[in-house]
Amino acid sequence: MKIKGSTNIVGLIGHPVEHSFSPPMHNAAFDELGMDYAYVAFDVDPHNLKSAIGGAKSLNIKGFNVTIPHKIEVMQFLDEIDEIAGLIGAVNTIDFKNLKGYNTDGIGAIRAIEEVTTIKNKNVVVVGAGGASRAISFYLVKYGAKSITILNRNVDKAKSLANDILDSGLINEVIADSVSKINGYLVNSDILVDTTPIGMYPHVDDEPIVRAESMHNDLVVFDAVYNPNETPLIKEAIKAGAKPVYGIKMLLYQGVESFKIWTGRDAPADEMEKVLKQTLNLEG
């Protein structure tokens, strides 16, 4: 990569950001397409968030990804919020052309799942009721899921999310319940989405949320955890003959979507995936 006077800057804001996978992934994409762009990570203290957005606009930065802890707070400093990002209540991508915020986390998961099955008219079980669950759930309803069941240890949080999804008017059937009842719900489900950190490195020996004997072989099982590549849940899905969807694909496709928002061009997904796997040193 050659930095020139004409180089366009995009980047990541968060606190901390030093372990981010995004710079190598996006810079590889720019190299692959011969684009005069560079992607840089910026550690922004929460107290400096407003001035960081104003400064970036003044410096003609083209776009940002946004990570913890800024995804919600940054919305007040933008001129426009994408409709689904507004429903989710969080932004992970900013386009400085119109100072507009988007959320590509959910669409990243959808694209990963749709490599294996369509979302439309499917019954989906979502485990977890935090930010990732919220982002993915709203995209599931946008893409035509028939029903969504939110399961969580804290059932009140599950009910709160379920009510927000129903209030969107995009779907009529949303259930909230305890994750302890997952086995019963999987019998008539087409897709299982796990948004919890269970099984994430270094806790690779965690007990999975469900075992193989409770899965049927038509079930599509997506785990948002990407390290290790084969989480305890994914291992159980393979054992059951179900269809696994790996967390790295969500990471990849949220980046692909951000790339297109900033540049208007289709990202080289294969190259980005290769570099992402190298950066994360993924095994098994």
JSON list of C-alpha atoms in Angstrom, two decimals, residues 168-251:
[
{"chain": "A", "resi": 168, "resn": "SER", "atom": "CA", "xyz": [-41.94, -2.70, 14.35]},
{"chain": "A", "resi": 169, "resn": "GLY", "atom": "CA", "xyz": [-45.00, -4.12, 12.58]},
{"chain": "A", "resi": 170, "resn": "LEU", "atom": "CA", "xyz": [-42.77, -6.32, 10.41]},
{"chain": "A", "resi": 171, "resn": "ILE", "atom": "CA", "xyz": [-43.83, -9.64, 11.95]},
{"chain": "A", "resi": 172, "resn": "ASN", "atom": "CA", "xyz": [-46.80, -11.03, 13.89]},
{"chain": "A", "resi": 173, "resn": "GLU", "atom": "CA", "xyz": [-45.30, -14.00, 15.71]},
{"chain": "A", "resi": 174, "resn": "VAL", "atom": "CA", "xyz": [-42.58, -13.36, 18.30]},
{"chain": "A", "resi": 175, "resn": "ILE", "atom": "CA", "xyz": [-42.18, -15.49, 21.44]},
{"chain": "A", "resi": 176, "resn": "ALA", "atom": "CA", "xyz": [-39.96, -14.86, 24.48]},
{"chain": "A", "resi": 177, "resn": "ASP", "atom": "CA", "xyz": [-38.96, -17.60, 26.93]},
{"chain": "A", "resi": 178, "resn": "SER", "atom": "CA", "xyz": [-36.18, -19.09, 29.01]},
{"chain": "A", "resi": 179, "resn": "VAL", "atom": "CA", "xyz": [-33.18, -20.65, 27.25]},
{"chain": "A", "resi": 180, "resn": "SER", "atom": "CA", "xyz": [-33.68, -23.67, 29.51]},
{"chain": "A", "resi": 181, "resn": "LYS", "atom": "CA", "xyz": [-36.65, -24.61, 27.27]},
{"chain": "A", "resi": 182, "resn": "ILE", "atom": "CA", "xyz": [-34.64, -24.60, 24.04]},
{"chain": "A", "resi": 183, "resn": "ASN", "atom": "CA", "xyz": [-35.04, -28.32, 23.30]},
{"chain": "A", "resi": 184, "resn": "GLY", "atom": "CA", "xyz": [-38.80, -28.02, 22.97]},
{"chain": "A", "resi": 185, "resn": "TYR", "atom": "CA", "xyz": [-38.61, -25.02, 20.64]},
{"chain": "A", "resi": 186, "resn": "LEU", "atom": "CA", "xyz": [-36.07, -26.60, 18.27]},
{"chain": "A", "resi": 187, "resn": "VAL", "atom": "CA", "xyz": [-38.43, -29.40, 17.23]},
{"chain": "A", "resi": 188, "resn": "ASN", "atom": "CA", "xyz": [-40.39, -27.10, 14.90]},
{"chain": "A", "resi": 189, "resn": "SER", "atom": "CA", "xyz": [-37.61, -24.62, 14.10]},
{"chain": "A", "resi": 190, "resn": "ASP", "atom": "CA", "xyz": [-35.71, -24.19, 10.84]},
{"chain": "A", "resi": 191, "resn": "ILE", "atom": "CA", "xyz": [-32.85, -21.96, 12.03]},
{"chain": "A", "resi": 192, "resn": "LEU", "atom": "CA", "xyz": [-31.00, -21.62, 15.35]},
{"chain": "A", "resi": 193, "resn": "VAL", "atom": "CA", "xyz": [-29.02, -18.42, 15.97]},
{"chain": "A", "resi": 194, "resn": "ASP", "atom": "CA", "xyz": [-26.71, -18.24, 19.00]},
{"chain": "A", "resi": 195, "resn": "THR", "atom": "CA", "xyz": [-25.65, -14.67, 19.84]},
{"chain": "A", "resi": 196, "resn": "THR", "atom": "CA", "xyz": [-24.15, -15.52, 23.25]},
{"chain": "A", "resi": 197, "resn": "PRO", "atom": "CA", "xyz": [-20.38, -15.60, 23.93]},
{"chain": "A", "resi": 198, "resn": "ILE", "atom": "CA", "xyz": [-20.56, -19.25, 25.03]},
{"chain": "A", "resi": 199, "resn": "GLY", "atom": "CA", "xyz": [-17.60, -21.19, 23.64]},
{"chain": "A", "resi": 200, "resn": "MET", "atom": "CA", "xyz": [-15.55, -18.11, 22.75]},
{"chain": "A", "resi": 201, "resn": "TYR", "atom": "CA", "xyz": [-11.78, -18.45, 23.12]},
{"chain": "A", "resi": 202, "resn": "PRO", "atom": "CA", "xyz": [-10.35, -19.15, 25.68]},
{"chain": "A", "resi": 203, "resn": "HIS", "atom": "CA", "xyz": [-13.56, -20.81, 26.99]},
{"chain": "A", "resi": 204, "resn": "VAL", "atom": "CA", "xyz": [-13.53, -23.44, 24.25]},
{"chain": "A", "resi": 205, "resn": "ASP", "atom": "CA", "xyz": [-14.75, -26.19, 26.59]},
{"chain": "A", "resi": 206, "resn": "ASP", "atom": "CA", "xyz": [-17.96, -24.39, 27.56]},
{"chain": "A", "resi": 207, "resn": "GLU", "atom": "CA", "xyz": [-21.12, -26.47, 27.64]},
{"chain": "A", "resi": 208, "resn": "PRO", "atom": "CA", "xyz": [-23.02, -25.66, 24.40]},
{"chain": "A", "resi": 209, "resn": "ILE", "atom": "CA", "xyz": [-26.53, -24.21, 24.65]},
{"chain": "A", "resi": 210, "resn": "VAL", "atom": "CA", "xyz": [-27.93, -27.40, 23.11]},
{"chain": "A", "resi": 211, "resn": "ARG", "atom": "CA", "xyz": [-26.66, -30.90, 22.29]},
{"chain": "A", "resi": 212, "resn": "ALA", "atom": "CA", "xyz": [-26.76, -32.82, 19.01]},
{"chain": "A", "resi": 213, "resn": "GLU", "atom": "CA", "xyz": [-29.55, -35.14, 20.16]},
{"chain": "A", "resi": 214, "resn": "SER", "atom": "CA", "xyz": [-31.93, -32.14, 20.36]},
{"chain": "A", "resi": 215, "resn": "MET", "atom": "CA", "xyz": [-31.18, -31.01, 16.79]},
{"chain": "A", "resi": 216, "resn": "HIS", "atom": "CA", "xyz": [-32.77, -32.36, 13.61]},
{"chain": "A", "resi": 217, "resn": "ASN", "atom": "CA", "xyz": [-30.74, -32.72, 10.42]},
{"chain": "A", "resi": 218, "resn": "ASP", "atom": "CA", "xyz": [-32.65, -29.99, 8.54]},
{"chain": "A", "resi": 219, "resn": "LEU", "atom": "CA", "xyz": [-31.76, -27.42, 11.21]},
{"chain": "A", "resi": 220, "resn": "VAL", "atom": "CA", "xyz": [-29.43, -24.56, 10.21]},
{"chain": "A", "resi": 221, "resn": "VAL", "atom": "CA", "xyz": [-27.19, -23.62, 13.15]},
{"chain": "A", "resi": 222, "resn": "PHE", "atom": "CA", "xyz": [-25.44, -20.23, 13.21]},
{"chain": "A", "resi": 223, "resn": "ASP", "atom": "CA", "xyz": [-23.01, -19.27, 15.99]},
{"chain": "A", "resi": 224, "resn": "ALA", "atom": "CA", "xyz": [-21.91, -15.61, 16.11]},
{"chain": "A", "resi": 225, "resn": "VAL", "atom": "CA", "xyz": [-18.67, -16.61, 17.91]},
{"chain": "A", "resi": 226, "resn": "TYR", "atom": "CA", "xyz": [-15.80, -16.73, 15.40]},
{"chain": "A", "resi": 227, "resn": "ASN", "atom": "CA", "xyz": [-12.86, -17.87, 17.51]},
{"chain": "A", "resi": 228, "resn": "PRO", "atom": "CA", "xyz": [-12.60, -20.84, 17.58]},
{"chain": "A", "resi": 229, "resn": "ASN", "atom": "CA", "xyz": [-14.06, -21.47, 14.14]},
{"chain": "A", "resi": 230, "resn": "GLU", "atom": "CA", "xyz": [-15.69, -24.69, 15.35]},
{"chain": "A", "resi": 231, "resn": "THR", "atom": "CA", "xyz": [-17.38, -23.70, 18.61]},
{"chain": "A", "resi": 232, "resn": "PRO", "atom": "CA", "xyz": [-18.90, -26.30, 20.95]},
{"chain": "A", "resi": 233, "resn": "LEU", "atom": "CA", "xyz": [-22.31, -25.55, 19.37]},
{"chain": "A", "resi": 234, "resn": "ILE", "atom": "CA", "xyz": [-21.03, -25.94, 15.80]},
{"chain": "A", "resi": 235, "resn": "LYS", "atom": "CA", "xyz": [-19.40, -29.25, 16.75]},
{"chain": "A", "resi": 236, "resn": "GLU", "atom": "CA", "xyz": [-22.76, -30.49, 18.06]},
{"chain": "A", "resi": 237, "resn": "ALA", "atom": "CA", "xyz": [-24.48, -29.33, 14.86]},
{"chain": "A", "resi": 238, "resn": "ILE", "atom": "CA", "xyz": [-22.01, -31.28, 12.73]},
{"chain": "A", "resi": 239, "resn": "LYS", "atom": "CA", "xyz": [-22.49, -34.34, 14.93]},
{"chain": "A", "resi": 240, "resn": "ALA", "atom": "CA", "xyz": [-26.27, -34.06, 14.43]},
{"chain": "A", "resi": 241, "resn": "GLY", "atom": "CA", "xyz": [-25.96, -33.78, 10.65]},
{"chain": "A", "resi": 242, "resn": "ALA", "atom": "CA", "xyz": [-27.40, -30.27, 10.85]},
{"chain": "A", "resi": 243, "resn": "LYS", "atom": "CA", "xyz": [-26.13, -27.41, 8.65]},
{"chain": "A", "resi": 244, "resn": "PRO", "atom": "CA", "xyz": [-23.47, -25.24, 10.36]},
{"chain": "A", "resi": 245, "resn": "VAL", "atom": "CA", "xyz": [-22.94, -21.53, 9.65]},
{"chain": "A", "resi": 246, "resn": "TYR", "atom": "CA", "xyz": [-19.66, -20.14, 11.01]},
{"chain": "A", "resi": 247, "resn": "GLY", "atom": "CA", "xyz": [-19.29, -16.86, 12.90]},
{"chain": "A", "resi": 248, "resn": "ILE", "atom": "CA", "xyz": [-16.41, -15.69, 10.71]},
{"chain": "A", "resi": 249, "resn": "LYS", "atom": "CA", "xyz": [-18.91, -15.29, 7.88]},
{"chain": "A", "resi": 250, "resn": "MET", "atom": "CA", "xyz": [-20.83, -12.66, 9.87]},
{"chain": "A", "resi": 251, "resn": "LEU", "atom": "CA", "xyz": [-17.59, -10.76, 10.47]}
]
